[in-house]
Amino acid sequence: MTAMAIEIGAKLNELLHCLDKDIEQLRGSLSLLNELRSLVIKRDEDSLGRLLESIQTESDTHKGQELKRYAIRKELALALGCGSEQVTLSKLEAVLPEEEKAQVAERKAQLKALINKLKKEHLSTALLLSECARFNRLLLKSILNFGSTGTVYYDSDGSTKQQSDTAFVNLQL
């Protein structure tokens, strides 16, 4: 084996380990989205606060993982003699031997499936939160405008006056 092949093999092992951690993080993110939706539906504010804190602490871990993956990508680019932006899993599949190609292809397929599922779950969570916000707006509007006809009344001097005798909440002092 040449020195370059040994170097690429070592960096590839680091990359595969890094991709395995990425897969774990994606699964964790899916779990967090499911938990978030569950807690929003249950209206458990204390647990939502704890969940937010845990998400913020995991954010640093995700950043560290991303920096590590980028460093490995740069080292692989140097070993392959190309730019780091050109080093992709597809490019690695094209230049690696069959056994290593299969490992990269497996991780790539897992990542692609998890990313598609994460996009779907993210959309579901965003739609749930959007519907909650819409429902809250409608609820507040119906409480604060209870009995209001929406009609504007004018005094004899031409100024507008709100119909205060049928409002649920009277904000006049």
PDB file of C-alpha atoms in Angstrom:
ATOM      1  CA  MET A   1       0.000   0.000   0.000  1.00  0.00           C
ATOM      2  CA  THR A   2       1.216   3.458  -0.764  1.00  0.00           C
ATOM      3  CA  ALA A   3       1.517   6.191   1.818  1.00  0.00           C
ATOM      4  CA  MET A   4      -1.327   8.105   0.186  1.00  0.00           C
ATOM      5  CA  ALA A   5      -3.634   5.063   0.328  1.00  0.00           C
ATOM      6  CA  ILE A   6      -2.810   4.553   4.022  1.00  0.00           C
ATOM      7  CA  GLU A   7      -3.492   8.231   4.740  1.00  0.00           C
ATOM      8  CA  ILE A   8      -6.789   8.135   2.843  1.00  0.00           C
ATOM      9  CA  GLY A   9      -7.754   4.932   4.680  1.00  0.00           C
ATOM     10  CA  ALA A  10      -7.068   6.500   8.085  1.00  0.00           C
ATOM     11  CA  LYS A  11      -8.996   9.652   7.203  1.00  0.00           C
ATOM     12  CA  LEU A  12     -11.823   7.556   5.785  1.00  0.00           C
ATOM     13  CA  ASN A  13     -12.121   5.668   9.087  1.00  0.00           C
ATOM     14  CA  GLU A  14     -12.338   9.012  10.909  1.00  0.00           C
ATOM     15  CA  LEU A  15     -14.956  10.201   8.433  1.00  0.00           C
ATOM     16  CA  LEU A  16     -17.030   7.032   8.842  1.00  0.00           C
ATOM     17  CA  HIS A  17     -16.900   7.434  12.617  1.00  0.00           C
ATOM     18  CA  CYS A  18     -17.935  11.065  12.208  1.00  0.00           C
ATOM     19  CA  LEU A  19     -20.813  10.068   9.895  1.00  0.00           C
ATOM     20  CA  ASP A  20     -21.971   7.523  12.477  1.00  0.00           C
ATOM     21  CA  LYS A  21     -22.146  10.329  15.051  1.00  0.00           C
ATOM     22  CA  ASP A  22     -24.075  12.458  12.531  1.00  0.00           C
ATOM     23  CA  ILE A  23     -26.566   9.613  12.128  1.00  0.00           C
ATOM     24  CA  GLU A  24     -26.966   9.416  15.916  1.00  0.00           C
ATOM     25  CA  GLN A  25     -27.503  13.183  16.099  1.00  0.00           C
ATOM     26  CA  LEU A  26     -30.157  13.063  13.369  1.00  0.00           C
ATOM     27  CA  ARG A  27     -31.988  10.315  15.223  1.00  0.00           C
ATOM     28  CA  GLY A  28     -31.764  12.409  18.387  1.00  0.00           C
ATOM     29  CA  SER A  29     -33.161  15.419  16.541  1.00  0.00           C
ATOM     30  CA  LEU A  30     -36.092  13.334  15.301  1.00  0.00           C
ATOM     31  CA  SER A  31     -36.745  12.222  18.857  1.00  0.00           C
ATOM     32  CA  LEU A  32     -36.606  15.825  20.096  1.00  0.00           C
ATOM     33  CA  LEU A  33     -39.126  16.960  17.469  1.00  0.00           C
ATOM     34  CA  ASN A  34     -41.510  14.180  18.488  1.00  0.00           C
ATOM     35  CA  GLU A  35     -41.111  15.117  22.143  1.00  0.00           C
ATOM     36  CA  LEU A  36     -41.626  18.803  21.325  1.00  0.00           C
ATOM     37  CA  ARG A  37     -44.897  18.107  19.520  1.00  0.00           C
ATOM     38  CA  SER A  38     -46.059  15.890  22.373  1.00  0.00           C
ATOM     39  CA  LEU A  39     -45.286  18.519  25.008  1.00  0.00           C
ATOM     40  CA  VAL A  40     -46.952  21.289  22.998  1.00  0.00           C
ATOM     41  CA  ILE A  41     -50.104  19.210  22.680  1.00  0.00           C
ATOM     42  CA  LYS A  42     -50.018  18.397  26.413  1.00  0.00           C
ATOM     43  CA  ARG A  43     -49.265  22.067  27.201  1.00  0.00           C
ATOM     44  CA  ASP A  44     -46.494  21.039  29.630  1.00  0.00           C
ATOM     45  CA  GLU A  45     -44.568  24.295  30.008  1.00  0.00           C
ATOM     46  CA  ASP A  46     -42.080  23.011  32.586  1.00  0.00           C
ATOM     47  CA  SER A  47     -41.022  20.109  30.392  1.00  0.00           C
ATOM     48  CA  LEU A  48     -40.879  22.422  27.358  1.00  0.00           C
ATOM     49  CA  GLY A  49     -38.457  24.659  29.266  1.00  0.00           C
ATOM     50  CA  ARG A  50     -36.242  21.691  30.148  1.00  0.00           C
ATOM     51  CA  LEU A  51     -36.386  20.495  26.543  1.00  0.00           C
ATOM     52  CA  LEU A  52     -35.284  23.915  25.318  1.00  0.00           C
ATOM     53  CA  GLU A  53     -32.326  23.885  27.715  1.00  0.00           C
ATOM     54  CA  SER A  54     -31.246  20.440  26.532  1.00  0.00           C
ATOM     55  CA  ILE A  55     -31.520  21.545  22.896  1.00  0.00           C
ATOM     56  CA  GLN A  56     -29.312  24.551  23.616  1.00  0.00           C
ATOM     57  CA  THR A  57     -26.628  22.399  25.251  1.00  0.00           C
ATOM     58  CA  GLU A  58     -26.712  19.915  22.365  1.00  0.00           C
ATOM     59  CA  SER A  59     -26.239  22.776  19.927  1.00  0.00           C
ATOM     60  CA  ASP A  60     -22.603  23.097  20.991  1.00  0.00           C
ATOM     61  CA  THR A  61     -22.075  19.375  20.430  1.00  0.00           C
ATOM     62  CA  HIS A  62     -23.530  19.685  16.916  1.00  0.00           C
ATOM     63  CA  LYS A  63     -21.199  22.598  16.139  1.00  0.00           C
ATOM     64  CA  GLY A  64     -18.174  20.640  17.339  1.00  0.00           C
ATOM     65  CA  GLN A  65     -19.195  17.659  15.237  1.00  0.00           C
ATOM     66  CA  GLU A  66     -19.598  19.874  12.174  1.00  0.00           C
ATOM     67  CA  LEU A  67     -16.139  21.408  12.675  1.00  0.00           C
ATOM     68  CA  LYS A  68     -14.598  17.938  13.048  1.00  0.00           C
ATOM     69  CA  ARG A  69     -16.299  16.757   9.825  1.00  0.00           C
ATOM     70  CA  TYR A  70     -15.044  19.849   7.996  1.00  0.00           C
ATOM     71  CA  ALA A  71     -11.465  19.263   9.205  1.00  0.00           C
ATOM     72  CA  ILE A  72     -11.575  15.630   8.028  1.00  0.00           C
ATOM     73  CA  ARG A  73     -12.955  16.787   4.688  1.00  0.00           C
ATOM     74  CA  LYS A  74     -10.061  19.239   4.284  1.00  0.00           C
ATOM     75  CA  GLU A  75      -7.518  16.527   5.102  1.00  0.00           C
ATOM     76  CA  LEU A  76      -9.133  14.150   2.614  1.00  0.00           C
ATOM     77  CA  ALA A  77      -9.050  16.903  -0.007  1.00  0.00           C
ATOM     78  CA  LEU A  78      -5.318  17.326   0.530  1.00  0.00           C
ATOM     79  CA  ALA A  79      -4.757  13.570   0.275  1.00  0.00           C
ATOM     80  CA  LEU A  80      -6.853  13.370  -2.908  1.00  0.00           C
ATOM     81  CA  GLY A  81      -5.325  16.518  -4.392  1.00  0.00           C
ATOM     82  CA  CYS A  82      -8.518  18.512  -4.824  1.00  0.00           C
ATOM     83  CA  GLY A  83     -10.437  21.290  -3.131  1.00  0.00           C
ATOM     84  CA  SER A  84     -12.381  20.587   0.052  1.00  0.00           C
ATOM     85  CA  GLU A  85     -15.656  21.617  -1.608  1.00  0.00           C
ATOM     86  CA  GLN A  86     -15.121  18.844  -4.155  1.00  0.00           C
ATOM     87  CA  VAL A  87     -14.868  16.116  -1.515  1.00  0.00           C
ATOM     88  CA  THR A  88     -18.334  14.587  -1.267  1.00  0.00           C
ATOM     89  CA  LEU A  89     -19.515  11.126  -0.353  1.00  0.00           C
ATOM     90  CA  SER A  90     -20.294  10.486  -4.025  1.00  0.00           C
ATOM     91  CA  LYS A  91     -16.748  11.460  -5.020  1.00  0.00           C
ATOM     92  CA  LEU A  92     -15.334   9.211  -2.307  1.00  0.00           C
ATOM     93  CA  GLU A  93     -17.459   6.336  -3.552  1.00  0.00           C
ATOM     94  CA  ALA A  94     -15.979   6.802  -7.015  1.00  0.00           C
ATOM     95  CA  VAL A  95     -12.337   6.610  -5.890  1.00  0.00           C
ATOM     96  CA  LEU A  96     -12.466   4.016  -3.093  1.00  0.00           C
ATOM     97  CA  PRO A  97     -12.084   0.228  -3.289  1.00  0.00           C
ATOM     98  CA  GLU A  98     -15.278  -1.880  -3.206  1.00  0.00           C
ATOM     99  CA  GLU A  99     -15.341  -2.648   0.538  1.00  0.00           C
ATOM    100  CA  GLU A 100     -14.847   0.960   1.586  1.00  0.00           C
ATOM    101  CA  LYS A 101     -17.197   2.123  -1.170  1.00  0.00           C
ATOM    102  CA  ALA A 102     -19.942  -0.053   0.353  1.00  0.00           C
ATOM    103  CA  GLN A 103     -19.384   1.470   3.810  1.00  0.00           C
ATOM    104  CA  VAL A 104     -19.621   4.997   2.447  1.00  0.00           C
ATOM    105  CA  ALA A 105     -22.708   4.124   0.380  1.00  0.00           C
ATOM    106  CA  GLU A 106     -24.409   2.634   3.443  1.00  0.00           C
ATOM    107  CA  ARG A 107     -23.778   5.758   5.556  1.00  0.00           C
ATOM    108  CA  LYS A 108     -24.861   7.973   2.668  1.00  0.00           C
ATOM    109  CA  ALA A 109     -28.165   6.093   2.301  1.00  0.00           C
ATOM    110  CA  GLN A 110     -28.822   6.259   6.051  1.00  0.00           C
ATOM    111  CA  LEU A 111     -28.077   9.986   6.135  1.00  0.00           C
ATOM    112  CA  LYS A 112     -30.295  10.667   3.129  1.00  0.00           C
ATOM    113  CA  ALA A 113     -33.221   8.734   4.633  1.00  0.00           C
ATOM    114  CA  LEU A 114     -32.848  10.427   8.025  1.00  0.00           C
ATOM    115  CA  ILE A 115     -32.567  13.884   6.472  1.00  0.00           C
ATOM    116  CA  ASN A 116     -35.749  13.317   4.442  1.00  0.00           C
ATOM    117  CA  LYS A 117     -37.546  12.120   7.574  1.00  0.00           C
ATOM    118  CA  LEU A 118     -36.221  15.109   9.544  1.00  0.00           C
ATOM    119  CA  LYS A 119     -37.523  17.503   6.882  1.00  0.00           C
ATOM    120  CA  LYS A 120     -40.957  15.868   7.081  1.00  0.00           C
ATOM    121  CA  GLU A 121     -41.013  15.959  10.890  1.00  0.00           C
ATOM    122  CA  HIS A 122     -39.802  19.564  10.917  1.00  0.00           C
ATOM    123  CA  LEU A 123     -42.628  20.544   8.583  1.00  0.00           C
ATOM    124  CA  SER A 124     -45.150  18.704  10.767  1.00  0.00           C
ATOM    125  CA  THR A 125     -43.867  20.507  13.855  1.00  0.00           C
ATOM    126  CA  ALA A 126     -43.934  23.893  12.117  1.00  0.00           C
ATOM    127  CA  LEU A 127     -47.515  23.276  10.968  1.00  0.00           C
ATOM    128  CA  LEU A 128     -48.573  22.286  14.487  1.00  0.00           C
ATOM    129  CA  LEU A 129     -47.033  25.414  15.985  1.00  0.00           C
ATOM    130  CA  SER A 130     -48.585  27.544  13.252  1.00  0.00           C
ATOM    131  CA  GLU A 131     -52.027  26.086  13.972  1.00  0.00           C
ATOM    132  CA  CYS A 132     -51.541  26.666  17.715  1.00  0.00           C
ATOM    133  CA  ALA A 133     -50.680  30.318  17.057  1.00  0.00           C
ATOM    134  CA  ARG A 134     -53.707  30.706  14.748  1.00  0.00           C
ATOM    135  CA  PHE A 135     -56.003  29.114  17.316  1.00  0.00           C
ATOM    136  CA  ASN A 136     -54.652  31.380  20.080  1.00  0.00           C
ATOM    137  CA  ARG A 137     -55.207  34.479  17.910  1.00  0.00           C
ATOM    138  CA  LEU A 138     -58.776  33.427  17.167  1.00  0.00           C
ATOM    139  CA  LEU A 139     -59.407  32.657  20.823  1.00  0.00           C
ATOM    140  CA  LEU A 140     -58.079  36.019  21.990  1.00  0.00           C
ATOM    141  CA  LYS A 141     -59.997  37.837  19.283  1.00  0.00           C
ATOM    142  CA  SER A 142     -63.231  36.135  20.262  1.00  0.00           C
ATOM    143  CA  ILE A 143     -62.689  36.927  23.957  1.00  0.00           C
ATOM    144  CA  LEU A 144     -61.664  40.539  23.469  1.00  0.00           C
ATOM    145  CA  ASN A 145     -64.294  41.278  20.821  1.00  0.00           C
ATOM    146  CA  PHE A 146     -67.121  39.330  22.493  1.00  0.00           C
ATOM    147  CA  GLY A 147     -70.443  40.700  21.346  1.00  0.00           C
ATOM    148  CA  SER A 148     -68.872  43.342  19.176  1.00  0.00           C
ATOM    149  CA  THR A 149     -70.682  43.901  15.939  1.00  0.00           C
ATOM    150  CA  GLY A 150     -67.717  45.492  14.277  1.00  0.00           C
ATOM    151  CA  THR A 151     -69.793  48.572  13.619  1.00  0.00           C
ATOM    152  CA  VAL A 152     -68.276  51.987  14.155  1.00  0.00           C
ATOM    153  CA  TYR A 153     -70.524  54.519  15.931  1.00  0.00           C
ATOM    154  CA  TYR A 154     -70.166  58.278  15.586  1.00  0.00           C
ATOM    155  CA  ASP A 155     -71.009  60.918  18.189  1.00  0.00           C
ATOM    156  CA  SER A 156     -72.745  64.156  17.317  1.00  0.00           C
ATOM    157  CA  ASP A 157     -69.349  65.863  17.069  1.00  0.00           C
ATOM    158  CA  GLY A 158     -68.125  63.304  14.488  1.00  0.00           C
ATOM    159  CA  SER A 159     -65.774  61.341  16.768  1.00  0.00           C
ATOM    160  CA  THR A 160     -65.881  57.553  16.778  1.00  0.00           C
ATOM    161  CA  LYS A 161     -67.100  55.594  19.745  1.00  0.00           C
ATOM    162  CA  GLN A 162     -66.733  51.895  20.568  1.00  0.00           C
ATOM    163  CA  GLN A 163     -69.823  49.972  21.626  1.00  0.00           C
ATOM    164  CA  SER A 164     -68.716  49.374  25.223  1.00  0.00           C
ATOM    165  CA  ASP A 165     -71.861  47.835  26.684  1.00  0.00           C
ATOM    166  CA  THR A 166     -71.458  44.490  24.907  1.00  0.00           C
ATOM    167  CA  ALA A 167     -67.676  44.029  25.089  1.00  0.00           C
ATOM    168  CA  PHE A 168     -66.407  41.226  27.314  1.00  0.00           C
ATOM    169  CA  VAL A 169     -63.402  43.281  28.371  1.00  0.00           C
ATOM    170  CA  ASN A 170     -63.727  47.066  28.640  1.00  0.00           C
ATOM    171  CA  LEU A 171     -60.350  48.771  28.364  1.00  0.00           C
ATOM    172  CA  GLN A 172     -61.665  52.314  28.899  1.00  0.00           C
ATOM    173  CA  LEU A 173     -60.558  54.088  32.070  1.00  0.00           C
TER     174      LEU A 173
END
